[in-house]
Amino acid sequence: MAAIHCLHPRWLIPIEPRGLVLEQHALVLQGSQIIDLLPSEAARQRYQDAAHQVLGDHALLPGLINLHAHSAMSLLRGLADDLALMDWLNNHIWPAEARHVSDEFVYDGTLHAMAEMLRGGTTTVNDMYFHHEAVARAGLTAGMRVVVGCSILEFPTAYGLHADDYLGKALTARDAFHGESLVGFSLAPHAPYTVTDATFGKVLTMAEQLDMGIHCHIHETRDEIEGSLKEYGMRPLARLQALGLLGPNLVAAHVVHANDAEIALLAKYGVHVAHNPASNLKLASGFARIHAMQQAGINVGIGTDGAASNNRLDLLGDTRMAALLAKAESANPTALDAATALEMATLAGARALGLADRIGSLVVGKQADVIAIDLAALETQPVFDPLSTLIYAAQREQVSHAWVAGKQLLKERELTTLKLDQMQAKARWWQSRIAVGRSDTTS
């Protein structure tokens, strides 16, 4: 029988019910699960033989869930900044990927990203990239929970030749990791402007037959919408509705440009939205109407996007940004309060991934995906309301501990499964290699 571990934080924030803060309570872990949540004194009496860990000035909460990321692109951080989206993609990112993306690149880049995310309190990532088996292997190496989004496009890349080739590779990777509890797979058609109606139809059929989620960039820019109107005579969401793609298994990334009718449409079909505030700002994509979406009943989680367009995989920081932007965009200072923002970064992400019965809140019977954030620092004192402090004042550097399925991956700011010096050396090696490739094309 697995040993019992009792965590005694200053504040315990279960997320369910929303806004609840428990003081002088303990969270009890055994193996991969949460087995109890009770007052600290009662825990000491009930579990006398357990290991008891006091986290005196810490808030204990579920691990954060990054609902949209391209993890391997951590190796392209800073490669092409201060550019418009299509210029950034067509003239910089896609050419660099064509030259360098490989199984090794994706494994190294994903592992690098996971180290950064774990140090910032993210324990689950909904990824979208190529070389799916490399992403899954990186997740298993790090011990992090990952949903591997298998990218699908019409045109050839260094990974695939055409849509059917990408779909075939997605199935092969899914089968290779069947039974791995920390690894899931979804189908990730890149965007309406890179995927045809016929391919969307195949994605939908495959997703329904295999009970897989769908992960897609939707309504990220005005150019995307204008292009769809010219080519199809309708906006992208209307096209996806006509194709039968809208539904509760769809995670729509960005959704920056949605009018009232489209927000109602998303709510009607139960589509989940992955809000990427930092990337939207940096690429000047616009201001997503998050308050209106939530008022309509849409489930909205938080994503970082890739480090090439963010440039920080800092979900805690992006959640703060989301709260501030929602207030400004809606001209309503009460929009997106701290408790709701924290739920977006945890339970909302779990709902979007179909994992709310396993992660996203500290509930008995769920998986022990847990983080501790030390609020003793000068910058987060005094603490009148720990929820407010976490969203508006705390920084990712204050994340001190992290567990995934009960396994400790971060202990007093030190990673337990990954070696930072090795990953830093790998990043420098890739930097020199990519820099040479850039100079060759510009000389």
Coordinates of C-alpha atoms in Angstrom, one line a residue:
M1 CA 0.0 0.0 0.0
A2 CA 1.3 3.5 -0.9
A3 CA 2.5 5.8 1.8
I4 CA 0.2 8.5 3.0
H5 CA 1.4 12.1 2.7
C6 CA -0.4 15.0 4.5
L7 CA 0.2 18.6 3.3
H8 CA -0.6 21.4 5.8
P9 CA -0.6 24.7 4.0
R10 CA -1.6 28.1 5.4
W11 CA -4.4 28.3 2.8
L12 CA -6.0 25.4 1.0
I13 CA -7.9 26.4 -2.2
P14 CA -9.8 23.5 -3.6
I15 CA -11.4 25.5 -6.5
E16 CA -14.6 23.6 -6.0
P17 CA -16.7 25.4 -4.8
R18 CA -15.5 28.5 -6.5
G19 CA -13.9 31.1 -4.2
L20 CA -13.6 28.8 -1.1
V21 CA -10.4 29.3 1.0
L22 CA -9.8 26.9 3.8
E23 CA -7.3 27.8 6.6
Q24 CA -5.6 25.3 8.9
H25 CA -6.7 22.4 6.7
A26 CA -4.7 19.4 5.3
L27 CA -4.8 17.7 2.0
V28 CA -4.0 14.0 2.2
L29 CA -2.4 12.1 -0.7
Q30 CA -1.9 8.4 -1.1
G31 CA -0.3 7.1 -4.3
S32 CA -1.7 9.1 -7.2
Q33 CA -4.9 10.2 -5.5
I34 CA -6.3 12.7 -3.0
I35 CA -7.9 10.6 -0.2
D36 CA -8.9 13.2 2.3
L37 CA -9.3 16.9 3.0
L38 CA -9.9 17.9 6.6
P39 CA -8.8 20.3 9.4
S40 CA -5.1 19.9 10.1
E41 CA -5.6 18.8 13.7
A42 CA -8.0 16.1 12.7
A43 CA -5.5 15.0 10.0
R44 CA -2.8 14.7 12.5
Q45 CA -5.0 12.5 14.7
R46 CA -6.4 10.4 11.9
Y47 CA -3.2 9.9 10.0
Q48 CA -0.6 9.6 12.8
D49 CA 1.7 7.4 10.9
A50 CA 1.7 9.5 7.7
A51 CA 4.4 11.9 6.6
H52 CA 3.2 15.5 7.6
Q53 CA 4.6 18.4 5.6
V54 CA 3.9 21.9 6.9
L55 CA 3.8 24.7 4.3
G56 CA 3.5 27.6 6.6
D57 CA 3.0 30.6 4.3
H58 CA 1.8 28.7 1.2
A59 CA -1.3 28.5 -0.7
L60 CA -2.1 24.9 -1.9
L61 CA -4.1 24.6 -5.1
P62 CA -4.6 22.3 -8.1
G63 CA -1.9 22.3 -10.7
L64 CA -2.4 24.9 -13.5
I65 CA -3.6 23.7 -16.9
N66 CA -2.2 25.2 -20.0
L67 CA -5.0 24.9 -22.5
H68 CA -3.1 25.9 -25.7
A69 CA 0.6 25.5 -26.3
H70 CA 3.2 24.6 -28.9
S71 CA 5.7 23.4 -26.4
A72 CA 8.6 22.5 -28.8
M73 CA 8.7 26.1 -30.0
S74 CA 10.5 27.0 -26.8
L75 CA 13.6 26.5 -29.0
L76 CA 12.4 29.3 -31.3
R77 CA 11.9 31.8 -28.4
G78 CA 12.8 35.3 -29.6
L79 CA 13.6 34.1 -33.2
A80 CA 11.2 36.6 -34.8
D81 CA 9.6 39.2 -32.6
D82 CA 7.5 42.3 -33.3
L83 CA 5.9 41.0 -36.5
A84 CA 2.3 40.5 -37.7
L85 CA 1.0 36.9 -37.5
M86 CA 1.2 35.9 -41.2
D87 CA 4.6 37.6 -41.7
W88 CA 5.8 35.8 -38.6
L89 CA 4.5 32.5 -39.8
N90 CA 5.2 32.6 -43.5
N91 CA 8.6 34.3 -43.5
H92 CA 10.2 33.2 -40.2
I93 CA 8.6 30.4 -38.2
W94 CA 7.5 28.0 -41.0
P95 CA 10.9 28.3 -42.8
A96 CA 12.8 27.7 -39.6
E97 CA 10.6 24.7 -38.8
A98 CA 11.1 23.3 -42.3
R99 CA 14.9 23.3 -41.7
H100 CA 15.1 22.1 -38.1
V101 CA 12.0 20.3 -36.8
S102 CA 12.7 16.7 -36.2
D103 CA 12.0 14.1 -33.5
E104 CA 15.1 15.3 -31.6
F105 CA 14.1 19.0 -31.9
V106 CA 10.6 18.3 -30.6
Y107 CA 11.7 16.1 -27.8
D108 CA 14.3 18.6 -26.6
G109 CA 12.1 21.6 -27.1
T110 CA 9.1 20.1 -25.4
L111 CA 11.2 19.0 -22.4
H112 CA 12.6 22.5 -22.1
A113 CA 9.1 23.9 -22.1
M114 CA 7.9 21.4 -19.6
A115 CA 10.7 22.4 -17.2
E116 CA 9.7 26.0 -17.5
M117 CA 6.0 25.2 -17.1
L118 CA 6.5 23.0 -14.0
R119 CA 8.6 25.7 -12.4
G120 CA 5.7 28.0 -12.9
G121 CA 3.0 25.7 -11.5
T122 CA 1.7 24.2 -14.8
T123 CA 1.1 20.4 -14.4
T124 CA -0.9 19.7 -17.5
V125 CA -0.4 21.0 -21.1
N126 CA -2.7 20.8 -24.1
D127 CA -0.1 20.7 -26.8
M128 CA -0.3 21.1 -30.6
Y129 CA 2.7 20.3 -32.8
F130 CA 4.5 17.7 -34.9
H131 CA 6.4 14.5 -34.0
H132 CA 3.7 13.4 -31.6
E133 CA 5.6 10.5 -30.1
A134 CA 8.5 12.9 -29.1
V135 CA 6.0 15.1 -27.3
A136 CA 4.6 12.1 -25.5
R137 CA 8.0 10.8 -24.5
A138 CA 9.0 14.2 -23.2
G139 CA 5.9 14.2 -21.0
L140 CA 6.7 10.8 -19.6
T141 CA 10.3 11.9 -19.0
A142 CA 9.2 15.0 -17.1
G143 CA 6.3 13.3 -15.4
M144 CA 4.0 16.0 -16.6
R145 CA 0.4 15.4 -17.8
V146 CA 0.1 16.1 -21.6
V147 CA -2.6 16.0 -24.2
V148 CA -0.7 15.6 -27.5
G149 CA -2.5 17.6 -30.2
C150 CA -1.6 16.0 -33.5
S151 CA -1.3 18.8 -36.1
I152 CA -3.1 18.4 -39.4
L153 CA -2.5 20.5 -42.5
E154 CA -3.0 20.2 -46.2
F155 CA 0.5 21.2 -47.3
P156 CA 3.8 19.3 -46.7
T157 CA 6.2 20.0 -43.9
A158 CA 9.2 18.3 -42.5
Y159 CA 6.9 16.0 -40.7
G160 CA 4.1 15.1 -43.2
L161 CA 3.2 15.2 -46.9
H162 CA -0.5 15.9 -46.9
A163 CA -3.6 15.7 -44.6
D164 CA -4.0 11.9 -44.8
D165 CA -0.3 11.5 -43.9
Y166 CA -0.8 13.6 -40.8
L167 CA -3.9 11.7 -39.8
G168 CA -2.1 8.4 -40.2
K169 CA 0.7 9.6 -38.0
A170 CA -1.7 10.8 -35.4
L171 CA -3.3 7.3 -35.1
T172 CA 0.1 5.6 -35.0
A173 CA 1.3 7.8 -32.1
R174 CA -2.0 7.3 -30.3
D175 CA -1.7 3.6 -30.5
A176 CA 1.9 3.6 -29.4
F177 CA 1.0 5.2 -26.1
H178 CA -2.2 3.5 -25.4
G179 CA -2.6 2.9 -21.6
E180 CA -0.3 5.7 -20.5
S181 CA -2.3 7.5 -17.8
L182 CA -0.5 10.8 -18.2
V183 CA -0.7 10.9 -22.0
G184 CA -3.7 11.7 -24.1
F185 CA -4.2 12.5 -27.7
S186 CA -6.4 14.9 -29.7
L187 CA -6.7 15.8 -33.4
A188 CA -5.4 19.3 -34.1
P189 CA -6.4 20.6 -37.5
H190 CA -4.3 23.8 -37.6
A191 CA -6.9 26.4 -38.6
P192 CA -9.8 26.9 -41.1
Y193 CA -7.4 28.6 -43.5
T194 CA -5.0 25.6 -43.7
V195 CA -7.5 22.8 -43.7
T196 CA -10.1 21.9 -46.4
D197 CA -13.7 20.8 -45.9
A198 CA -12.9 17.3 -46.9
T199 CA -10.2 17.0 -44.2
F200 CA -12.3 18.6 -41.5
G201 CA -14.9 15.8 -42.4
K202 CA -12.3 13.1 -41.9
V203 CA -11.2 14.7 -38.6
L204 CA -14.8 14.8 -37.3
T205 CA -15.4 11.1 -38.3
M206 CA -12.1 10.0 -36.7
A207 CA -12.7 12.0 -33.5
E208 CA -16.2 10.5 -33.1
Q209 CA -15.1 6.9 -33.8
L210 CA -12.1 7.1 -31.4
D211 CA -13.6 9.5 -28.8
M212 CA -10.8 12.0 -29.4
G213 CA -10.9 15.8 -28.8
I214 CA -10.4 18.4 -31.5
H215 CA -8.0 21.3 -31.0
C216 CA -8.0 24.1 -33.6
H217 CA -7.0 27.8 -34.0
I218 CA -10.2 29.7 -34.8
H219 CA -10.9 33.4 -35.4
E220 CA -7.4 34.4 -34.3
T221 CA -7.1 37.4 -36.7
R222 CA -9.3 39.6 -38.9
D223 CA -7.3 38.5 -41.9
E224 CA -8.4 34.9 -41.2
I225 CA -12.1 36.0 -41.3
E226 CA -11.7 38.2 -44.4
G227 CA -10.0 35.3 -46.2
S228 CA -12.8 32.9 -45.3
L229 CA -15.4 35.4 -46.5
K230 CA -13.6 35.6 -49.9
E231 CA -13.0 31.9 -50.3
Y232 CA -16.1 30.4 -48.7
G233 CA -18.6 33.2 -48.5
M234 CA -18.9 32.8 -44.8
R235 CA -17.0 33.4 -41.6
P236 CA -14.9 30.5 -40.2
L237 CA -17.2 29.6 -37.4
A238 CA -20.2 29.4 -39.7
R239 CA -18.2 27.1 -42.0
L240 CA -17.3 24.9 -39.1
Q241 CA -20.9 24.8 -37.9
A242 CA -22.0 23.7 -41.4
L243 CA -19.4 21.0 -41.4
G244 CA -20.5 19.7 -38.0
L245 CA -17.3 20.5 -36.1
L246 CA -18.8 22.6 -33.3
G247 CA -19.4 20.6 -30.2
P248 CA -18.2 19.9 -26.6
N249 CA -15.1 18.0 -27.8
L250 CA -13.7 21.1 -29.6
V251 CA -11.2 23.4 -28.0
A252 CA -11.1 26.6 -30.0
A253 CA -7.8 28.4 -29.5
H254 CA -7.8 32.3 -29.5
V255 CA -11.4 33.2 -30.7
V256 CA -10.3 36.8 -30.7
H257 CA -12.9 38.0 -33.2
A258 CA -16.4 36.7 -32.3
N259 CA -19.5 38.8 -32.6
D260 CA -22.6 38.4 -30.4
A261 CA -24.2 35.8 -32.7
E262 CA -20.9 33.7 -32.8
I263 CA -20.6 33.9 -29.0
A264 CA -24.2 32.5 -28.8
L265 CA -23.3 29.8 -31.3
L266 CA -20.2 28.7 -29.3
A267 CA -22.4 28.6 -26.1
K268 CA -25.1 26.6 -27.9
Y269 CA -22.7 23.9 -29.0
G270 CA -20.7 23.8 -25.8
V271 CA -17.4 24.7 -27.5
H272 CA -14.5 25.4 -25.1
V273 CA -12.3 28.4 -25.7
A274 CA -8.6 28.6 -25.0
H275 CA -7.8 32.2 -24.3
N276 CA -4.2 33.3 -25.1
P277 CA -4.0 36.9 -23.8
A278 CA -0.2 37.4 -24.1
S279 CA 0.1 36.0 -27.6
N280 CA -2.9 37.9 -28.7
L281 CA -1.4 41.1 -27.5
K282 CA 2.1 40.5 -28.9
L283 CA 0.9 39.6 -32.3
A284 CA -1.7 42.4 -32.2
S285 CA -4.4 39.9 -32.9
G286 CA -6.9 41.9 -30.8
F287 CA -8.9 41.6 -27.6
A288 CA -11.0 38.5 -27.1
R289 CA -14.4 39.2 -25.5
I290 CA -13.9 36.9 -22.6
H291 CA -16.4 38.5 -20.2
A292 CA -19.2 38.3 -22.9
M293 CA -18.2 34.6 -23.5
Q294 CA -18.4 33.8 -19.8
Q295 CA -21.7 35.6 -19.4
A296 CA -23.1 33.5 -22.3
G297 CA -22.0 30.3 -20.4
I298 CA -18.9 29.4 -22.5
N299 CA -16.2 27.5 -20.7
V300 CA -13.0 29.5 -21.1
G301 CA -9.5 28.3 -20.1
I302 CA -6.1 29.9 -20.3
G303 CA -3.3 29.1 -22.8
T304 CA 0.2 30.5 -23.2
D305 CA 0.5 29.7 -26.9
G306 CA 4.2 28.9 -27.9
A307 CA 7.3 30.6 -26.6
A308 CA 7.9 31.9 -30.1
S309 CA 4.9 34.2 -29.8
N310 CA 4.6 34.8 -26.1
N311 CA 7.7 34.5 -25.1
R312 CA 7.0 33.2 -21.5
L313 CA 5.3 29.9 -20.7
D314 CA 4.0 31.6 -17.6
L315 CA 0.4 30.6 -17.0
L316 CA 0.1 32.4 -13.7
G317 CA 1.2 35.6 -15.3
D318 CA -1.1 35.1 -18.3
T319 CA -4.1 34.5 -15.9
R320 CA -3.4 37.8 -14.3
M321 CA -3.3 39.4 -17.7
A322 CA -6.5 37.7 -18.7
A323 CA -8.3 39.2 -15.6
L324 CA -7.0 42.7 -16.3
L325 CA -7.8 42.6 -20.0
A326 CA -11.3 41.3 -19.4
K327 CA -12.0 44.3 -17.2
A328 CA -10.6 46.8 -19.7
E329 CA -12.3 45.2 -22.8
S330 CA -15.7 45.1 -21.1
A331 CA -15.3 48.5 -19.3
N332 CA -16.3 46.6 -16.2
P333 CA -14.0 46.4 -13.1
T334 CA -16.0 43.6 -11.7
A335 CA -15.5 41.4 -14.8
L336 CA -13.4 38.2 -14.3
D337 CA -12.7 38.4 -10.6
A338 CA -9.8 36.5 -9.0
A339 CA -11.8 33.4 -8.1
T340 CA -13.1 33.0 -11.6
A341 CA -9.6 33.7 -13.1
L342 CA -8.1 30.9 -10.9
E343 CA -10.9 28.6 -12.0
M344 CA -10.0 29.4 -15.6
A345 CA -6.4 28.3 -15.1
T346 CA -7.4 25.0 -13.4
L347 CA -10.9 23.5 -13.5
A348 CA -12.0 25.2 -16.8
G349 CA -9.0 23.7 -18.5
A350 CA -9.8 20.3 -17.1
R351 CA -13.4 20.6 -18.4
A352 CA -12.2 21.5 -21.8
L353 CA -10.0 18.4 -22.0
G354 CA -12.6 16.0 -20.6
L355 CA -10.5 15.5 -17.5
A356 CA -12.7 17.3 -14.9
D357 CA -13.4 14.0 -13.2
R358 CA -9.7 13.5 -12.6
I359 CA -7.9 16.9 -12.2
G360 CA -8.6 20.7 -11.9
S361 CA -9.7 20.8 -8.3
L362 CA -8.7 19.3 -5.0
V363 CA -11.5 16.8 -4.4
V364 CA -11.3 13.4 -2.7
G365 CA -10.9 10.8 -5.4
K366 CA -9.2 13.0 -8.0
Q367 CA -5.7 12.7 -9.1
A368 CA -3.1 14.4 -6.9
D369 CA -2.0 17.2 -9.3
V370 CA -1.2 19.9 -6.7
I371 CA 1.0 22.9 -6.4
A372 CA 2.2 25.1 -3.6
I373 CA 2.8 28.8 -3.9
D374 CA 4.8 30.6 -1.2
L375 CA 3.2 33.9 -0.4
A376 CA 5.7 34.9 2.3
A377 CA 7.7 37.2 0.0
L378 CA 7.7 41.0 0.5
E379 CA 5.9 41.4 -2.9
T380 CA 2.9 39.3 -1.7
Q381 CA 2.5 40.7 1.8
P382 CA 0.2 41.4 3.5
V383 CA -2.3 38.8 2.4
F384 CA -5.9 40.0 3.0
D385 CA -7.3 37.7 0.4
P386 CA -5.2 34.8 -0.9
L387 CA -7.2 34.5 -4.1
S388 CA -6.6 38.1 -4.9
T389 CA -3.0 37.8 -4.0
L390 CA -2.5 34.8 -6.2
I391 CA -4.0 36.5 -9.3
Y392 CA -2.8 40.1 -8.9
A393 CA 0.5 39.9 -7.0
A394 CA 2.1 36.4 -7.0
Q395 CA 4.7 35.5 -9.6
R396 CA 5.7 32.1 -11.0
E397 CA 9.0 32.2 -9.2
Q398 CA 7.0 31.8 -5.9
V399 CA 5.8 28.3 -7.0
S400 CA 7.7 26.1 -4.6
H401 CA 6.3 22.6 -5.0
A402 CA 4.4 20.5 -7.6
W403 CA 3.0 17.0 -7.7
V404 CA 1.5 15.2 -10.7
A405 CA -0.5 12.1 -9.9
G406 CA 1.1 12.2 -6.4
K407 CA 4.7 12.2 -7.7
Q408 CA 6.7 15.3 -6.6
L409 CA 8.2 17.0 -9.7
L410 CA 9.2 20.3 -8.0
K411 CA 10.6 20.5 -4.4
E412 CA 11.7 23.8 -3.0
R413 CA 12.0 25.2 -6.5
E414 CA 14.2 22.3 -7.7
L415 CA 13.0 20.0 -10.4
T416 CA 13.1 16.3 -9.4
T417 CA 12.9 14.6 -12.8
L418 CA 14.8 17.0 -15.0
K419 CA 18.3 18.5 -14.9
L420 CA 18.4 22.2 -15.8
D421 CA 22.0 22.4 -16.8
Q422 CA 21.5 19.6 -19.4
M423 CA 18.5 21.4 -20.9
Q424 CA 20.3 24.7 -20.9
A425 CA 23.2 23.1 -22.8
K426 CA 20.7 21.6 -25.3
A427 CA 19.1 25.0 -25.8
R428 CA 22.4 26.6 -26.5
W429 CA 23.3 23.9 -29.0
W430 CA 20.0 24.4 -30.8
Q431 CA 20.5 28.1 -30.8
S432 CA 23.8 27.9 -32.6
R433 CA 22.4 25.4 -35.1
I434 CA 19.3 27.6 -35.9
A435 CA 21.4 30.7 -36.1
V436 CA 23.6 29.1 -38.7
G437 CA 20.5 28.1 -40.7
R438 CA 19.2 31.7 -40.6
S439 CA 22.5 33.2 -41.7
D440 CA 22.7 30.7 -44.6
T441 CA 19.3 31.9 -45.9
T442 CA 20.0 35.6 -45.5
S443 CA 23.5 35.7 -47.0

